[in-house]
mmCIF file of C-alpha atoms in Angstrom:
data_model
loop_
_atom_site.group_PDB
_atom_site.id
_atom_site.type_symbol
_atom_site.label_atom_id
_atom_site.label_comp_id
_atom_site.label_asym_id
_atom_site.label_seq_id
_atom_site.Cartn_x
_atom_site.Cartn_y
_atom_site.Cartn_z
ATOM 1 C CA MET U 25 5.526 3.944 8.412
ATOM 2 C CA ARG U 26 7.227 2.167 11.296
ATOM 3 C CA ASP U 27 4.600 3.393 13.770
ATOM 4 C CA LEU U 28 1.754 2.083 11.606
ATOM 5 C CA LEU U 29 2.806 -1.572 11.475
ATOM 6 C CA PRO U 30 3.355 -4.300 14.083
ATOM 7 C CA PRO U 31 6.878 -5.337 15.150
ATOM 8 C CA GLU U 32 6.885 -8.540 13.076
ATOM 9 C CA VAL U 33 6.868 -6.346 9.954
ATOM 10 C CA ALA U 34 10.208 -4.745 9.020
ATOM 11 C CA VAL U 35 10.035 -1.275 7.472
ATOM 12 C CA ALA U 36 12.659 0.645 5.484
ATOM 13 C CA VAL U 37 12.250 4.282 4.400
ATOM 14 C CA ALA U 38 14.421 5.613 1.599
ATOM 15 C CA THR U 39 17.382 7.823 2.390
ATOM 16 C CA PRO U 40 18.702 10.325 -0.199
ATOM 17 C CA ASP U 41 21.283 7.829 -1.499
ATOM 18 C CA ASP U 42 18.721 5.076 -2.037
ATOM 19 C CA TRP U 43 17.166 6.758 -5.080
ATOM 20 C CA THR U 44 20.354 6.046 -7.026
ATOM 21 C CA GLY U 45 21.334 2.881 -5.172
ATOM 22 C CA ARG U 46 22.367 -0.547 -6.392
ATOM 23 C CA LEU U 47 20.005 -2.837 -8.274
ATOM 24 C CA LEU U 48 20.511 -6.565 -8.582
ATOM 25 C CA ALA U 49 20.611 -8.051 -12.085
ATOM 26 C CA GLU U 50 17.115 -9.550 -11.891
ATOM 27 C CA GLU U 51 15.714 -6.199 -10.786
ATOM 28 C CA LEU U 52 17.589 -4.226 -13.407
ATOM 29 C CA ALA U 53 16.129 -6.485 -16.103
ATOM 30 C CA CYS U 54 12.654 -5.241 -15.163
ATOM 31 C CA LEU U 55 13.489 -1.651 -16.122
ATOM 32 C CA SER U 56 12.899 -0.718 -19.729
ATOM 33 C CA GLU U 57 15.703 1.096 -21.490
ATOM 34 C CA ARG U 58 13.106 3.762 -22.244
ATOM 35 C CA ALA U 59 12.147 4.229 -18.584
ATOM 36 C CA VAL U 60 12.165 7.902 -17.626
ATOM 37 C CA GLU U 61 14.432 9.125 -14.840
ATOM 38 C CA SER U 62 11.619 9.436 -12.287
ATOM 39 C CA ARG U 63 10.573 5.825 -12.918
ATOM 40 C CA ARG U 64 14.169 4.646 -12.516
ATOM 41 C CA ARG U 65 14.599 6.521 -9.260
ATOM 42 C CA ASP U 66 11.308 5.275 -7.784
ATOM 43 C CA PHE U 67 12.023 1.691 -8.819
ATOM 44 C CA THR U 68 15.556 1.811 -7.455
ATOM 45 C CA ALA U 69 14.617 3.285 -4.092
ATOM 46 C CA GLY U 70 11.797 0.775 -3.737
ATOM 47 C CA ARG U 71 14.044 -2.211 -4.364
ATOM 48 C CA VAL U 72 16.819 -0.941 -2.118
ATOM 49 C CA CYS U 73 14.282 -0.463 0.679
ATOM 50 C CA ALA U 74 12.685 -3.864 0.012
ATOM 51 C CA ARG U 75 16.011 -5.656 0.358
ATOM 52 C CA ARG U 76 16.877 -3.670 3.476
ATOM 53 C CA ALA U 77 13.547 -4.639 5.047
ATOM 54 C CA MET U 78 14.204 -8.315 4.331
ATOM 55 C CA THR U 79 17.688 -8.244 5.817
ATOM 56 C CA ALA U 80 16.203 -6.581 8.917
ATOM 57 C CA LEU U 81 14.199 -9.788 9.327
ATOM 58 C CA GLY U 82 17.429 -11.779 9.266
ATOM 59 C CA LEU U 83 16.775 -12.989 5.719
ATOM 60 C CA PRO U 84 19.349 -13.034 2.908
ATOM 61 C CA GLU U 85 19.406 -10.172 0.430
ATOM 62 C CA GLU U 86 17.427 -11.332 -2.601
ATOM 63 C CA ALA U 87 16.145 -9.593 -5.698
ATOM 64 C CA VAL U 88 12.604 -8.208 -5.794
ATOM 65 C CA PRO U 89 11.755 -8.074 -9.502
ATOM 66 C CA SER U 90 8.351 -7.052 -10.859
ATOM 67 C CA ARG U 91 5.584 -8.570 -12.929
ATOM 68 C CA ALA U 92 4.249 -7.027 -16.118
ATOM 69 C CA ASP U 93 1.789 -4.982 -14.038
ATOM 70 C CA ARG U 94 4.749 -3.636 -12.001
ATOM 71 C CA ALA U 95 3.710 -5.461 -8.817
ATOM 72 C CA PRO U 96 6.764 -6.618 -6.857
ATOM 73 C CA VAL U 97 7.627 -10.319 -6.793
ATOM 74 C CA TRP U 98 8.832 -11.231 -3.311
ATOM 75 C CA PRO U 99 10.985 -14.271 -2.541
ATOM 76 C CA ALA U 100 9.265 -17.442 -1.373
ATOM 77 C CA GLY U 101 8.223 -17.202 2.249
ATOM 78 C CA VAL U 102 8.126 -13.394 2.252
ATOM 79 C CA VAL U 103 5.209 -10.987 1.967
ATOM 80 C CA GLY U 104 5.811 -7.318 1.391
ATOM 81 C CA THR U 105 4.781 -4.005 -0.075
ATOM 82 C CA ILE U 106 6.405 -0.944 -1.661
ATOM 83 C CA THR U 107 5.097 2.584 -1.972
ATOM 84 C CA HIS U 108 6.430 5.821 -3.370
ATOM 85 C CA THR U 109 5.218 9.323 -3.982
ATOM 86 C CA ARG U 110 7.054 12.541 -4.722
ATOM 87 C CA GLY U 111 10.102 12.666 -2.439
ATOM 88 C CA TYR U 112 9.151 9.610 -0.392
ATOM 89 C CA CYS U 113 9.609 5.861 -0.747
ATOM 90 C CA ALA U 114 9.272 2.988 1.703
ATOM 91 C CA ALA U 115 9.036 -0.792 1.749
ATOM 92 C CA ALA U 116 7.870 -3.316 4.317
ATOM 93 C CA ALA U 117 8.411 -7.059 4.551
ATOM 94 C CA ALA U 118 7.368 -9.889 6.839
ATOM 95 C CA ARG U 119 7.701 -13.643 7.002
ATOM 96 C CA ALA U 120 4.716 -15.425 5.471
ATOM 97 C CA THR U 121 4.555 -17.515 8.635
ATOM 98 C CA ASP U 122 3.763 -14.347 10.621
ATOM 99 C CA VAL U 123 1.256 -12.469 8.463
ATOM 100 C CA ARG U 124 -0.859 -13.252 5.423
ATOM 101 C CA ALA U 125 -0.238 -9.941 3.654
ATOM 102 C CA VAL U 126 1.011 -6.424 4.323
ATOM 103 C CA GLY U 127 0.151 -3.253 2.453
ATOM 104 C CA MET U 128 0.982 0.413 2.715
ATOM 105 C CA ASP U 129 0.598 3.572 0.677
ATOM 106 C CA ALA U 130 1.859 7.158 0.751
ATOM 107 C CA GLU U 131 0.184 10.093 -0.984
ATOM 108 C CA GLN U 132 0.580 13.838 -1.053
ATOM 109 C CA HIS U 133 -1.709 15.492 1.481
ATOM 110 C CA LYS U 134 -3.869 17.658 -0.738
ATOM 111 C CA GLU U 135 -7.454 18.086 -1.801
ATOM 112 C CA LEU U 136 -8.633 15.666 -4.473
ATOM 113 C CA ASN U 137 -10.282 17.027 -7.580
ATOM 114 C CA PRO U 138 -14.040 16.365 -7.767
ATOM 115 C CA GLY U 139 -13.688 13.798 -10.563
ATOM 116 C CA VAL U 140 -11.277 11.640 -8.579
ATOM 117 C CA ARG U 141 -13.407 11.956 -5.475
ATOM 118 C CA ARG U 142 -16.490 10.740 -7.340
ATOM 119 C CA MET U 143 -14.494 7.774 -8.636
ATOM 120 C CA ILE U 144 -13.261 6.578 -5.237
ATOM 121 C CA CYS U 145 -16.016 7.521 -2.783
ATOM 122 C CA LEU U 146 -19.274 5.707 -2.169
ATOM 123 C CA PRO U 147 -22.215 7.990 -1.226
ATOM 124 C CA GLU U 148 -22.163 6.720 2.366
ATOM 125 C CA GLU U 149 -18.418 7.431 2.521
ATOM 126 C CA ASP U 150 -19.024 11.005 1.378
ATOM 127 C CA ASP U 151 -21.515 11.399 4.220
ATOM 128 C CA HIS U 152 -19.019 9.900 6.679
ATOM 129 C CA LEU U 153 -16.164 12.180 5.563
ATOM 130 C CA ALA U 154 -18.387 15.242 5.904
ATOM 131 C CA ARG U 155 -18.786 14.502 9.620
ATOM 132 C CA LEU U 156 -15.053 14.249 10.344
ATOM 133 C CA PRO U 157 -13.052 17.148 11.894
ATOM 134 C CA GLY U 158 -11.620 19.828 9.643
ATOM 135 C CA GLY U 159 -7.975 20.454 8.812
ATOM 136 C CA VAL U 160 -7.376 17.155 7.011
ATOM 137 C CA SER U 161 -8.073 16.172 3.425
ATOM 138 C CA TRP U 162 -10.108 13.114 4.377
ATOM 139 C CA PRO U 163 -10.718 12.099 0.750
ATOM 140 C CA ALA U 164 -6.928 11.832 0.367
ATOM 141 C CA VAL U 165 -6.795 9.599 3.454
ATOM 142 C CA LEU U 166 -9.609 7.469 2.063
ATOM 143 C CA PHE U 167 -7.872 7.213 -1.321
ATOM 144 C CA SER U 168 -4.617 6.095 0.295
ATOM 145 C CA ALA U 169 -6.395 3.631 2.572
ATOM 146 C CA LYS U 170 -8.153 2.028 -0.392
ATOM 147 C CA GLU U 171 -4.807 1.673 -2.157
ATOM 148 C CA THR U 172 -3.521 -0.117 0.937
ATOM 149 C CA VAL U 173 -6.580 -2.376 1.030
ATOM 150 C CA TYR U 174 -5.938 -3.391 -2.575
ATOM 151 C CA LYS U 175 -2.315 -4.168 -1.727
ATOM 152 C CA VAL U 176 -3.349 -6.714 0.893
ATOM 153 C CA TRP U 177 -6.241 -8.104 -1.178
ATOM 154 C CA HIS U 178 -4.538 -8.762 -4.505
ATOM 155 C CA PRO U 179 -1.577 -10.912 -3.361
ATOM 156 C CA VAL U 180 -3.965 -13.167 -1.435
ATOM 157 C CA VAL U 181 -6.938 -13.320 -3.796
ATOM 158 C CA GLY U 182 -5.336 -12.525 -7.153
ATOM 159 C CA THR U 183 -8.280 -10.503 -8.466
ATOM 160 C CA TRP U 184 -8.926 -6.830 -9.092
ATOM 161 C CA LEU U 185 -10.590 -4.727 -6.409
ATOM 162 C CA ASP U 186 -12.240 -1.502 -7.490
ATOM 163 C CA PHE U 187 -12.387 1.600 -5.304
ATOM 164 C CA THR U 188 -16.111 1.049 -4.778
ATOM 165 C CA ASP U 189 -15.615 -2.600 -3.751
ATOM 166 C CA ALA U 190 -14.429 -1.574 -0.288
ATOM 167 C CA ARG U 191 -16.475 0.624 2.058
ATOM 168 C CA LEU U 192 -14.296 2.525 4.516
ATOM 169 C CA GLU U 193 -14.864 4.123 7.868
ATOM 170 C CA ILE U 194 -12.161 6.341 9.374
ATOM 171 C CA ASP U 195 -11.613 6.842 13.091
ATOM 172 C CA PRO U 196 -9.731 10.156 13.401
ATOM 173 C CA ASP U 197 -9.197 9.764 17.140
ATOM 174 C CA GLU U 198 -7.545 6.353 16.854
ATOM 175 C CA GLY U 199 -5.801 7.087 13.543
ATOM 176 C CA SER U 200 -7.334 3.944 12.120
ATOM 177 C CA PHE U 201 -9.627 2.784 9.337
ATOM 178 C CA THR U 202 -11.826 -0.226 8.689
ATOM 179 C CA ALA U 203 -12.618 -1.469 5.189
ATOM 180 C CA ARG U 204 -15.466 -3.871 4.496
ATOM 181 C CA ILE U 205 -15.169 -5.698 1.188
ATOM 182 C CA ALA U 206 -18.294 -5.949 -0.957
ATOM 183 C CA PRO U 207 -19.937 -9.353 -0.359
ATOM 184 C CA ALA U 208 -20.118 -10.017 -4.109
ATOM 185 C CA ARG U 209 -16.323 -9.727 -4.341
ATOM 186 C CA VAL U 210 -15.798 -11.991 -1.348
ATOM 187 C CA ASP U 211 -18.222 -14.615 -2.649
ATOM 188 C CA ALA U 212 -16.554 -14.609 -6.082
ATOM 189 C CA ALA U 213 -13.014 -14.919 -4.704
ATOM 190 C CA PRO U 214 -11.152 -17.920 -6.163
ATOM 191 C CA VAL U 215 -9.361 -18.700 -2.880
ATOM 192 C CA PRO U 216 -10.591 -20.012 0.474
ATOM 193 C CA ARG U 217 -11.170 -17.582 3.328
ATOM 194 C CA PRO U 218 -10.766 -14.310 1.400
ATOM 195 C CA PRO U 219 -10.573 -11.211 3.605
ATOM 196 C CA ARG U 220 -13.938 -9.669 4.379
ATOM 197 C CA THR U 221 -12.613 -6.861 6.550
ATOM 198 C CA VAL U 222 -9.282 -5.024 6.483
ATOM 199 C CA ARG U 223 -8.239 -2.886 9.425
ATOM 200 C CA GLY U 224 -5.374 -0.438 9.172
ATOM 201 C CA ARG U 225 -3.849 2.745 10.496
ATOM 202 C CA PHE U 226 -3.022 6.152 9.057
ATOM 203 C CA THR U 227 -1.092 9.303 9.798
ATOM 204 C CA VAL U 228 -0.991 12.749 8.214
ATOM 205 C CA SER U 229 2.252 14.667 8.656
ATOM 206 C CA ASP U 230 4.985 16.466 6.730
ATOM 207 C CA GLY U 231 2.685 16.998 3.767
ATOM 208 C CA LEU U 232 2.016 13.276 3.352
ATOM 209 C CA VAL U 233 -0.773 10.817 4.030
ATOM 210 C CA ARG U 234 0.541 7.396 5.024
ATOM 211 C CA THR U 235 -1.620 4.304 5.449
ATOM 212 C CA ALA U 236 -0.756 0.696 6.288
ATOM 213 C CA ALA U 237 -2.495 -2.579 7.074
ATOM 214 C CA VAL U 238 -1.649 -6.173 7.877
ATOM 215 C CA LEU U 239 -3.829 -9.133 6.995
ATOM 216 C CA PRO U 240 -3.454 -11.719 9.762
ATOM 217 C CA LEU U 241 -3.090 -15.404 9.084
ATOM 218 C CA PRO U 242 -6.456 -17.161 8.626
#
């Protein structure tokens, strides 16, 4: 993820020990006693990485608890994001005085089943993906990129963003994507200057799709 984000964003990728690392009391309180082992490991690695990213910015180590919807709650003055998929976890953090929001996502690089593809792809996106070079599961890249777009939209706007509310174009040569938010969503946003366009980067390697984006200050 480090190569996908600008230098003002600190990135931490989980090491083997991080999946069973230390949780702070406020973080531990967010885990249900009935949480399965995989949930505990993902949550733990995410919080360990989140705190490491913040300390890389020169900030004190603070808890990153979660809301009822499992979204992380970052300390005041910090924006950040956490992602995990099988065998991989990473977190990124930045000062709110440097960027408005940061998002990233990691997914397994594999073909999507037709039902999922129909759910996430607009017809014009299907046409666009069909013109891209072979050897990459472009629907998986698009899926991950839309997850990243949501992660920069929601902390700023506070509303839901459906897969079909963002129209993506992928540039395979530049390793980048551009998402244009549906005008109806922008016009209905309850905050001033909601993002209309989100630009990000992607990479496909080691069996994973990784995407990331930063929303600049207005």
